[in-house]
PDB file of C-alpha atoms in Angstrom:
ATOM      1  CA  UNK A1132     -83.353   6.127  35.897  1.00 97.00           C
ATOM      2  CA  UNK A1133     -82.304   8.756  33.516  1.00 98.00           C
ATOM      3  CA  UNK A1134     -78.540   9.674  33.444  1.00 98.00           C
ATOM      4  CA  UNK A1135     -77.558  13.172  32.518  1.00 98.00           C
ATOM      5  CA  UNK A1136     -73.766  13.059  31.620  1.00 98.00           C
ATOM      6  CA  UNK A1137     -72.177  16.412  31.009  1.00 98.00           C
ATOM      7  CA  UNK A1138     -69.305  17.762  29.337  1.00 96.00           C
ATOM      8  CA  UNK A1139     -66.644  18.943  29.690  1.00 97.00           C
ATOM      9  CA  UNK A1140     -66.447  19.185  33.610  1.00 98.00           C
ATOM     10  CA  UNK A1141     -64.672  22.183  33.267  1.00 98.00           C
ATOM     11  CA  UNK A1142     -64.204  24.523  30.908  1.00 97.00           C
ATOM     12  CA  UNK A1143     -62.006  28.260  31.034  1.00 98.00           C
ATOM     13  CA  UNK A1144     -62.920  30.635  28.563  1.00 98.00           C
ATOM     14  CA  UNK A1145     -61.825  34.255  28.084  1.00 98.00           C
ATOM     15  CA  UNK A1146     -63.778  37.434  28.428  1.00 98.00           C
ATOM     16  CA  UNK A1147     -65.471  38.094  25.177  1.00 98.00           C
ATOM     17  CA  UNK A1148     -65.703  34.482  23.855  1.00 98.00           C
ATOM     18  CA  UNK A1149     -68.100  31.622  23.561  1.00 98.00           C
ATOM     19  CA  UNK A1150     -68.628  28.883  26.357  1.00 98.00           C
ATOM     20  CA  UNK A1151     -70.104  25.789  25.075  1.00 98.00           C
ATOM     21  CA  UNK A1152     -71.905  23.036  27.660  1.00 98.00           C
ATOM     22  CA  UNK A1153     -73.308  19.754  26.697  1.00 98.00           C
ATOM     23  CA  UNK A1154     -75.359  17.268  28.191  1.00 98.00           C
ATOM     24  CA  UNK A1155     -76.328  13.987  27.248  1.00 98.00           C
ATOM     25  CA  UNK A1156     -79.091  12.097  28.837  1.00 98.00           C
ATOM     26  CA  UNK A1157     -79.335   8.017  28.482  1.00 98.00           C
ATOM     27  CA  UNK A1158     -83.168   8.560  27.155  1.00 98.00           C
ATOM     28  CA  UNK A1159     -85.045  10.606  25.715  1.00 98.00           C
ATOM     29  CA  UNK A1160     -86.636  13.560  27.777  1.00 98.00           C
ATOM     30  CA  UNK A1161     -88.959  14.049  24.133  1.00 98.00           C
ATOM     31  CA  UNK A1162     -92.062  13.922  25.282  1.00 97.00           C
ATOM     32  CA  UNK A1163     -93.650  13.734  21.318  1.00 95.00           C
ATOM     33  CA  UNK A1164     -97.657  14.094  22.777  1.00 96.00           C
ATOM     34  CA  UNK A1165     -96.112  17.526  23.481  1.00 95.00           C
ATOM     35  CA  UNK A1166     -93.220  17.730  21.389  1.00 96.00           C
ATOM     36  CA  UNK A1167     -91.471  19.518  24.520  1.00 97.00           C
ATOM     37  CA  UNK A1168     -88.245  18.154  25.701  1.00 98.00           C
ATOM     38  CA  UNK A1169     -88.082  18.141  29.390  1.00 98.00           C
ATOM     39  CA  UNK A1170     -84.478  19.708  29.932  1.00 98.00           C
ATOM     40  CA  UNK A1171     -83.808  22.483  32.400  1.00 98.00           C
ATOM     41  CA  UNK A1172     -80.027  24.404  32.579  1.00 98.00           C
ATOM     42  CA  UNK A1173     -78.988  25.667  36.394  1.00 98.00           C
ATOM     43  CA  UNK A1174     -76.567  28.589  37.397  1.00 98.00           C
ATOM     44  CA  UNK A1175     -75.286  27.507  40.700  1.00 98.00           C
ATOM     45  CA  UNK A1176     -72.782  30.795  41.509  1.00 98.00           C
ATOM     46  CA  UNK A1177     -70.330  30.313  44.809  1.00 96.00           C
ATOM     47  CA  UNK A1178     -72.370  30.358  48.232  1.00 96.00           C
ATOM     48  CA  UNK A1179     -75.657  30.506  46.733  1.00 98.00           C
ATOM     49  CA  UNK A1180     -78.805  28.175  45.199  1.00 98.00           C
ATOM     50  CA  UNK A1181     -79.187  27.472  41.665  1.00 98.00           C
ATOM     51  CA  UNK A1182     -80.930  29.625  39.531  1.00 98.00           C
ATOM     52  CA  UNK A1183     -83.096  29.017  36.523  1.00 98.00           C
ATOM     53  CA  UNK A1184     -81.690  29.434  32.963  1.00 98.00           C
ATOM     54  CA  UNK A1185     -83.878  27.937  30.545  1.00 98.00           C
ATOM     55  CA  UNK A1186     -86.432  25.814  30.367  1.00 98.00           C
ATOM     56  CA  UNK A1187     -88.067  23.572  28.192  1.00 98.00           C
ATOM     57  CA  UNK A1188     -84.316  22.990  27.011  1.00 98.00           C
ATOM     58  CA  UNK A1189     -84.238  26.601  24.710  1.00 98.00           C
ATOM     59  CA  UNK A1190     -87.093  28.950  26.839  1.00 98.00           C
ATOM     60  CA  UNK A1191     -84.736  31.736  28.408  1.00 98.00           C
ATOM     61  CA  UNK A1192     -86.552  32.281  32.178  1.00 98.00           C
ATOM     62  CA  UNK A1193     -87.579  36.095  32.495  1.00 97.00           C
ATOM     63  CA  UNK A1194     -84.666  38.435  32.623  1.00 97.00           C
ATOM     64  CA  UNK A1195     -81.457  36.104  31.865  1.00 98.00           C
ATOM     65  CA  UNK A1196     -79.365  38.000  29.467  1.00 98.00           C
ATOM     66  CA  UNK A1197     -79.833  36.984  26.194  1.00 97.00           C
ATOM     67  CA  UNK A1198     -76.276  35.510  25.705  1.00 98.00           C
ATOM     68  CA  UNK A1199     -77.573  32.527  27.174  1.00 98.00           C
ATOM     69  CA  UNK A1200     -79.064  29.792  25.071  1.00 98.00           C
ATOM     70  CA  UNK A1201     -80.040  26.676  25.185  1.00 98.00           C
ATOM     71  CA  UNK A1202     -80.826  24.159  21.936  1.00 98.00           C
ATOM     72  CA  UNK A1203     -80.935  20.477  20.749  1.00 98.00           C
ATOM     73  CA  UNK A1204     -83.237  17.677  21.269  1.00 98.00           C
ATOM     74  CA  UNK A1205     -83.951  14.188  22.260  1.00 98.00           C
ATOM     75  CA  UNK A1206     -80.743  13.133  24.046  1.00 98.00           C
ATOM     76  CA  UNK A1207     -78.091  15.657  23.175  1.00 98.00           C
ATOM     77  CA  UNK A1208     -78.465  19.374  24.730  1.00 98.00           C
ATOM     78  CA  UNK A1209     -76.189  22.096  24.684  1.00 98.00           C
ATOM     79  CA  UNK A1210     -76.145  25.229  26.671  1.00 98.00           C
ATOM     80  CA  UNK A1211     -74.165  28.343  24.807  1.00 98.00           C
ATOM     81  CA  UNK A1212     -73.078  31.989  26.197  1.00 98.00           C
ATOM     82  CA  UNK A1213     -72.337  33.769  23.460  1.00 98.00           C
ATOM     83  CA  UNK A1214     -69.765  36.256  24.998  1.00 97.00           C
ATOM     84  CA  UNK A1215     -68.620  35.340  28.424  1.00 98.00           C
ATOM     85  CA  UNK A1216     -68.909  38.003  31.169  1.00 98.00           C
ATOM     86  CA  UNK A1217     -67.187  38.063  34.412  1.00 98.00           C
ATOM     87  CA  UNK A1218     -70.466  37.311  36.116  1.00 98.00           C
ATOM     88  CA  UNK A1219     -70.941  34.238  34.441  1.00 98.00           C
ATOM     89  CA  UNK A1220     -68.010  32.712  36.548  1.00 98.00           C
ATOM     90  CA  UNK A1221     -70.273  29.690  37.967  1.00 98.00           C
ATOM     91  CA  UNK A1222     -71.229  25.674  37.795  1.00 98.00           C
ATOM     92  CA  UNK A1223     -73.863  25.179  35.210  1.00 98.00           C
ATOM     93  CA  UNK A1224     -76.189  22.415  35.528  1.00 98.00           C
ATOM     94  CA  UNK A1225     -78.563  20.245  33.444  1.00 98.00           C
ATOM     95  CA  UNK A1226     -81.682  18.747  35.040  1.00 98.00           C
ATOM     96  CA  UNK A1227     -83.936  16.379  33.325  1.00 98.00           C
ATOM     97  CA  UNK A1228     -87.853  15.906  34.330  1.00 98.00           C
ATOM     98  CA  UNK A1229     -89.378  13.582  31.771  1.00 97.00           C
ATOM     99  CA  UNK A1230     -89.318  10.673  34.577  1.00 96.00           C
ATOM    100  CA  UNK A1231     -88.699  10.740  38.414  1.00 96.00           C
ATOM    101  CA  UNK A1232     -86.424  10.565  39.743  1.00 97.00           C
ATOM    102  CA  UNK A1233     -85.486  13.505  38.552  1.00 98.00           C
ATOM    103  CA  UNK A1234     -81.775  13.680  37.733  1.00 98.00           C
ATOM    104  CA  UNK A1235     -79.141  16.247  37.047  1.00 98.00           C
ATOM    105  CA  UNK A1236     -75.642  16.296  35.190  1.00 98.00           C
ATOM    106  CA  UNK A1237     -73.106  16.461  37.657  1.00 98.00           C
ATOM    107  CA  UNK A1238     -71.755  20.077  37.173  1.00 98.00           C
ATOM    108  CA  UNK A1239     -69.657  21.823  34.965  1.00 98.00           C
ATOM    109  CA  UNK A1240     -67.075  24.632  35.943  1.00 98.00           C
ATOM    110  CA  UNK A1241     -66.751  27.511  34.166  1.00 98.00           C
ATOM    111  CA  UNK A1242     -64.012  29.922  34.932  1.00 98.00           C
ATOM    112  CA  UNK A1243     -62.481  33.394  32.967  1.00 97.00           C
ATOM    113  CA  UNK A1244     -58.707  32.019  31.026  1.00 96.00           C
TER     114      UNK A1244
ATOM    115  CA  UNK B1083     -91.467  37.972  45.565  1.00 95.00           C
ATOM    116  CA  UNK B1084     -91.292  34.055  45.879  1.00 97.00           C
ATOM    117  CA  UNK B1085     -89.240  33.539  49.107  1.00 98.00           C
ATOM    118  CA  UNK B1086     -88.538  30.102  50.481  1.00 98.00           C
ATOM    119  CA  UNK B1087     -86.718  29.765  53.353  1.00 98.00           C
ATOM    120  CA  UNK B1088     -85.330  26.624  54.998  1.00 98.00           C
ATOM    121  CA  UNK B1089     -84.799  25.601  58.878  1.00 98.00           C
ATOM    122  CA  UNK B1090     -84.383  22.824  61.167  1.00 98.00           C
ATOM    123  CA  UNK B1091     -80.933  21.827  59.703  1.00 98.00           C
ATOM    124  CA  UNK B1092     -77.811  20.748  62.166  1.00 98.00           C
ATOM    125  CA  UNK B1093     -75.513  18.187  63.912  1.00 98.00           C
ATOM    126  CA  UNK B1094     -77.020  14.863  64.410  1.00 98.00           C
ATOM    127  CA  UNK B1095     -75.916  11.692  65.093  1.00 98.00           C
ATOM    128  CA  UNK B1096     -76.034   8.475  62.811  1.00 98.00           C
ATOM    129  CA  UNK B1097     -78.992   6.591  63.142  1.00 98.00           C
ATOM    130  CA  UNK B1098     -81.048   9.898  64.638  1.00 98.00           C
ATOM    131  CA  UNK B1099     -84.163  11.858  63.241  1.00 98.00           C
ATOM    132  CA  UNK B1100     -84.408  15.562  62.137  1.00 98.00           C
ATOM    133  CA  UNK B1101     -87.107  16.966  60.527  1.00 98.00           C
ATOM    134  CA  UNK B1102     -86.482  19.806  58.382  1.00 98.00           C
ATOM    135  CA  UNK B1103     -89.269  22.775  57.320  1.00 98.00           C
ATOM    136  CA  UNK B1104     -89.557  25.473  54.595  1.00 98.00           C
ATOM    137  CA  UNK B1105     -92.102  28.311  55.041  1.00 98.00           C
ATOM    138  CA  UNK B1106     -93.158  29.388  51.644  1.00 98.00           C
ATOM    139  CA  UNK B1107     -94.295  33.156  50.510  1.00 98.00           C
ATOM    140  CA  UNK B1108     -95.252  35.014  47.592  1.00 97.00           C
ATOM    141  CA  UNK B1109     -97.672  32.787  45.565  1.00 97.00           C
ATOM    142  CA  UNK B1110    -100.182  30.264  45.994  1.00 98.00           C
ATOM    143  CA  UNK B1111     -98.656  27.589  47.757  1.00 98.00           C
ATOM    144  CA  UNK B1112    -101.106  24.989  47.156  1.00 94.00           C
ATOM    145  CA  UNK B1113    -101.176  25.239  43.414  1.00 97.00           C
ATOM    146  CA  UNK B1114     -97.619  24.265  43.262  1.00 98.00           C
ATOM    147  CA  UNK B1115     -95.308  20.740  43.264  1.00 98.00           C
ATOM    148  CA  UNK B1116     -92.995  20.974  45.930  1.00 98.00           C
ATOM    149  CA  UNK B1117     -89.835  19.091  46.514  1.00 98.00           C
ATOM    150  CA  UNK B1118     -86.411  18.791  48.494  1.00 98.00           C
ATOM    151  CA  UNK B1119     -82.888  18.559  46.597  1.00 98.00           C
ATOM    152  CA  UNK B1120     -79.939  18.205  48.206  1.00 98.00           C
ATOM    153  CA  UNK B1121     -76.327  19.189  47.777  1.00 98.00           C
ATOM    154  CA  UNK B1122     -73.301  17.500  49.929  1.00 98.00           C
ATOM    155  CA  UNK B1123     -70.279  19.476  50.492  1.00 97.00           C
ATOM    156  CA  UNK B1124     -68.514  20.270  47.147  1.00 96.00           C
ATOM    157  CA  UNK B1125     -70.719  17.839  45.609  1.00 98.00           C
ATOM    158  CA  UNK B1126     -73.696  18.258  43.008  1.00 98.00           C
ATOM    159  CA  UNK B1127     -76.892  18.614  43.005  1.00 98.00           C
ATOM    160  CA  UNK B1128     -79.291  15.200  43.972  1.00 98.00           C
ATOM    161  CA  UNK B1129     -83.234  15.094  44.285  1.00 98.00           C
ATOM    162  CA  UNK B1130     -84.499  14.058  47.464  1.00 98.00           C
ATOM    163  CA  UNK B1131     -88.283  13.633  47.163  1.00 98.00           C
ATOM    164  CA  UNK B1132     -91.071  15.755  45.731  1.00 98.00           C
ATOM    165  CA  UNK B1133     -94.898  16.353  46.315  1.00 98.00           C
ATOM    166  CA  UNK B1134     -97.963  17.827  44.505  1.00 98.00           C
ATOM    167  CA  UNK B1135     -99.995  20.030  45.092  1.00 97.00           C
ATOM    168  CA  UNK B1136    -102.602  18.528  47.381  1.00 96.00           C
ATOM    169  CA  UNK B1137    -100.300  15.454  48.516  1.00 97.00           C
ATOM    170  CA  UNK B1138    -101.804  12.977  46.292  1.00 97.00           C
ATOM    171  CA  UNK B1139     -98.608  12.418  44.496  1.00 98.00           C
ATOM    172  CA  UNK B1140     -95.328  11.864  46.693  1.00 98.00           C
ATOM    173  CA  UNK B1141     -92.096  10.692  44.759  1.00 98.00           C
ATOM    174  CA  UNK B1142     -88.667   9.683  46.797  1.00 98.00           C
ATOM    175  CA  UNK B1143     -84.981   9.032  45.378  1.00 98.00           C
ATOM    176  CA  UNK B1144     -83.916   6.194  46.147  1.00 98.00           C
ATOM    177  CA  UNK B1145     -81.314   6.933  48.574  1.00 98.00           C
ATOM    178  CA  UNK B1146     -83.848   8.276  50.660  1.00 98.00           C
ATOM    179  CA  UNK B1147     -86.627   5.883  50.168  1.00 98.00           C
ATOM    180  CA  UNK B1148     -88.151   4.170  53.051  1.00 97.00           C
ATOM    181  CA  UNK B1149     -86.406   6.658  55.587  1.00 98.00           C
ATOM    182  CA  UNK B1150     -87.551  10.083  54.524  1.00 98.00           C
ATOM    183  CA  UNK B1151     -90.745  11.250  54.499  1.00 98.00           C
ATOM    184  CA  UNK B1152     -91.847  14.723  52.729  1.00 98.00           C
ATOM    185  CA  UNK B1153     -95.295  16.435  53.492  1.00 98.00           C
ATOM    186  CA  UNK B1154     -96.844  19.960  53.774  1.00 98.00           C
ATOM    187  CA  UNK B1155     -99.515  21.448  55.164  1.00 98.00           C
ATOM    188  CA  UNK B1156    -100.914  24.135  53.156  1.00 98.00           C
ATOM    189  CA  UNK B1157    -103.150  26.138  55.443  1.00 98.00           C
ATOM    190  CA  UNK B1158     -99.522  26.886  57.017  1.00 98.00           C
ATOM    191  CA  UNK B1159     -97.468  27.540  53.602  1.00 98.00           C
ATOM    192  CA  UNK B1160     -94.985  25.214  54.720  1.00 98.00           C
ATOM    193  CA  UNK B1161     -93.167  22.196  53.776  1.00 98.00           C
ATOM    194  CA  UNK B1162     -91.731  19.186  55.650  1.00 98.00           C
ATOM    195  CA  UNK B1163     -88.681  16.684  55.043  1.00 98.00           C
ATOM    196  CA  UNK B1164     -88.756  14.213  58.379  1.00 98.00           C
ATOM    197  CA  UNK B1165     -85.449  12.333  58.051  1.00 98.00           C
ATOM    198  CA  UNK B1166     -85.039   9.341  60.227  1.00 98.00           C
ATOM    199  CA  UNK B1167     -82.266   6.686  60.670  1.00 98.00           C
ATOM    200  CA  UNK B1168     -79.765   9.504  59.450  1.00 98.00           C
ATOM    201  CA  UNK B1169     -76.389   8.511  57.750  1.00 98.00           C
ATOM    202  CA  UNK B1170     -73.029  10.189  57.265  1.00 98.00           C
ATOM    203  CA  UNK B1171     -73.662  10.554  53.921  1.00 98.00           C
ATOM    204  CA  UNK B1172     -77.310  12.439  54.477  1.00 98.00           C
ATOM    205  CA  UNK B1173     -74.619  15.158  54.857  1.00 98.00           C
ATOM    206  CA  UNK B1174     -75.324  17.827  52.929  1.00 98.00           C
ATOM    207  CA  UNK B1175     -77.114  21.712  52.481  1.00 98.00           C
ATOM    208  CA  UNK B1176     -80.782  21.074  51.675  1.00 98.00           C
ATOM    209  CA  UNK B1177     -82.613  22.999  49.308  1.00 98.00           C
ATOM    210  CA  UNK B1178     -86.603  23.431  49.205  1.00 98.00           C
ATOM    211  CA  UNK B1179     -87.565  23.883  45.560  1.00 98.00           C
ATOM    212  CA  UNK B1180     -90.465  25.042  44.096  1.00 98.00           C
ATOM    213  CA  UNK B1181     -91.826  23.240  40.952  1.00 98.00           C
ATOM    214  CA  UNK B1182     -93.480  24.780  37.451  1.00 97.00           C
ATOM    215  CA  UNK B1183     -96.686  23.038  37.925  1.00 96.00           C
ATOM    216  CA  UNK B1184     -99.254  21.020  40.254  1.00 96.00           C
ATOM    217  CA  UNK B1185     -97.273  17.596  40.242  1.00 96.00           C
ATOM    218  CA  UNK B1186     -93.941  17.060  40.868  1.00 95.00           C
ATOM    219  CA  UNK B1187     -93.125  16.566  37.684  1.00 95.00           C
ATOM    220  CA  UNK B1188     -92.143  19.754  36.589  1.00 95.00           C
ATOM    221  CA  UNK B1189     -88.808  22.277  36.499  1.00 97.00           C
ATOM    222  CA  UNK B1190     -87.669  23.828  39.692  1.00 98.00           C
ATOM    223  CA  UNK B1191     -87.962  27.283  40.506  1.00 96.00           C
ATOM    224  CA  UNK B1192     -87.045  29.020  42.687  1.00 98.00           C
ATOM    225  CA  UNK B1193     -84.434  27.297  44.997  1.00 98.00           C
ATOM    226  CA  UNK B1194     -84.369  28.686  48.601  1.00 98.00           C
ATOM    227  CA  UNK B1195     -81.198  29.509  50.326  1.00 98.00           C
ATOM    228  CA  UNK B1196     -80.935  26.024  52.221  1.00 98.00           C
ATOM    229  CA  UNK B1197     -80.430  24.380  55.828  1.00 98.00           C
ATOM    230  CA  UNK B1198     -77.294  22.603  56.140  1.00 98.00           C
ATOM    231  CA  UNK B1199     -77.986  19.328  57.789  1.00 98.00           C
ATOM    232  CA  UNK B1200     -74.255  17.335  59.238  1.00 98.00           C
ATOM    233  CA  UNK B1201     -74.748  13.419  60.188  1.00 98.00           C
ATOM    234  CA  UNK B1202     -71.548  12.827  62.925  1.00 97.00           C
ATOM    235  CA  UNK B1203     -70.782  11.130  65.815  1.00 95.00           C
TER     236      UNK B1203
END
């Protein structure tokens, strides 16, 4: 099985300034016949599902704000917001599915300093 | 709109069966990977099982294997998860998930709002 580790597992931020996630994942999720990396990032807000981020480890799903990003490659991800909104208050979530079972990191907090 | 929404969740005792469905709307169900994820309280997120599009391709976790069985029945847009020989630790708010593609293989989206399912005696 694939391992997703993330880090930190929580992280405070102020308004205005960057948030930084990473995720590391025992394997590669490279798929080179494709040269697509099989990452997905999750919003899970308080009292409600997770939502689709990005895709494909740096595709932004339709109408995310654009301070949301997602890069690397291979093993090492990173998910970035740019300037962090009030909104953004949540547990973010990577999700690998290169291989089943499908795994996911287990969670990191993000709260306003 | 893609709605999915979740039933059949409640109390049950430890070694009992439930069986859990999610009625599906808004696109063409049986073009589409389908799978359960679950979430105990306070806890993260784990994969339960998943299924393609025409039920030739059914994946479990293990936790689950060998007790859990998913299936759907796409002239009814809906989705199964029959649970038997239920432990505490089945505990948890169960999420149907729709995948990217045909197998189950792909990234999940959307989630739907979930049926919370408690194992107690």
């Amino acid at each position: 099985d694939i391992v997703m580790t993330q880090s930190p597992d929580s992280l405070a931020v102020s308004l205005g300034e960057r948030a930084t996630i990473n995720c590391k994942s025992s394997q590669s999720v490279l798929y080179t016949a494709n040269n697509q990396n099989y990452l997905t990032w999750y919003q899970q807000k308080p009292g409600q599902p997770p939502k689709l981020l990005i895709y494909w480890a740096s595709t932004r799903e339709s109408g995310v704000p654009d301070r949301f990003s997602g890069s690397g490659s291979g093993t090492d991800f990173t998910l970035t917001i740019s300037s962090l909104q009030a909104e953004d208050v949540a547990v973010y979530y990577c999700h690998q599915y290169y291989s089943t079972p499908h795994t996911f990191g287990q969670g990191t907090k993000l709260e306003i300093k | 709109e893609v709605q999915l929404v979740e039933s059949g969740g409640g109390l049950v005792q430890p070694g009992r069966s439930l069986r859990l469905s999610c009625a599906a709307s808004g696109f063409i169900f049986d073009d589409f990977a389908m799978h359960w994820v679950r979430q105990a309280p306070g806890k993260g997120l784990e994969w339960v099982a998943g299924i393609s599009w025409h039920s030739e391709t059914i994946v479990y976790g293990h936790s689950v294997k060998g007790r859990f069985t998913i299936s759907r029945d796409n002239a009814k847009n809906s989705l199964y998860l029959q649970m038997n020989s239920l432990r505490d630790e089945d505990t948890a708010l169960y999420y149907c998930v729709k995948d990217s593609g045909a197998t189950p293989t792909g990234y999940f989206d959307p989630w739907g709002q979930g049926t919370l399912v408690t194992v107690s005696s």
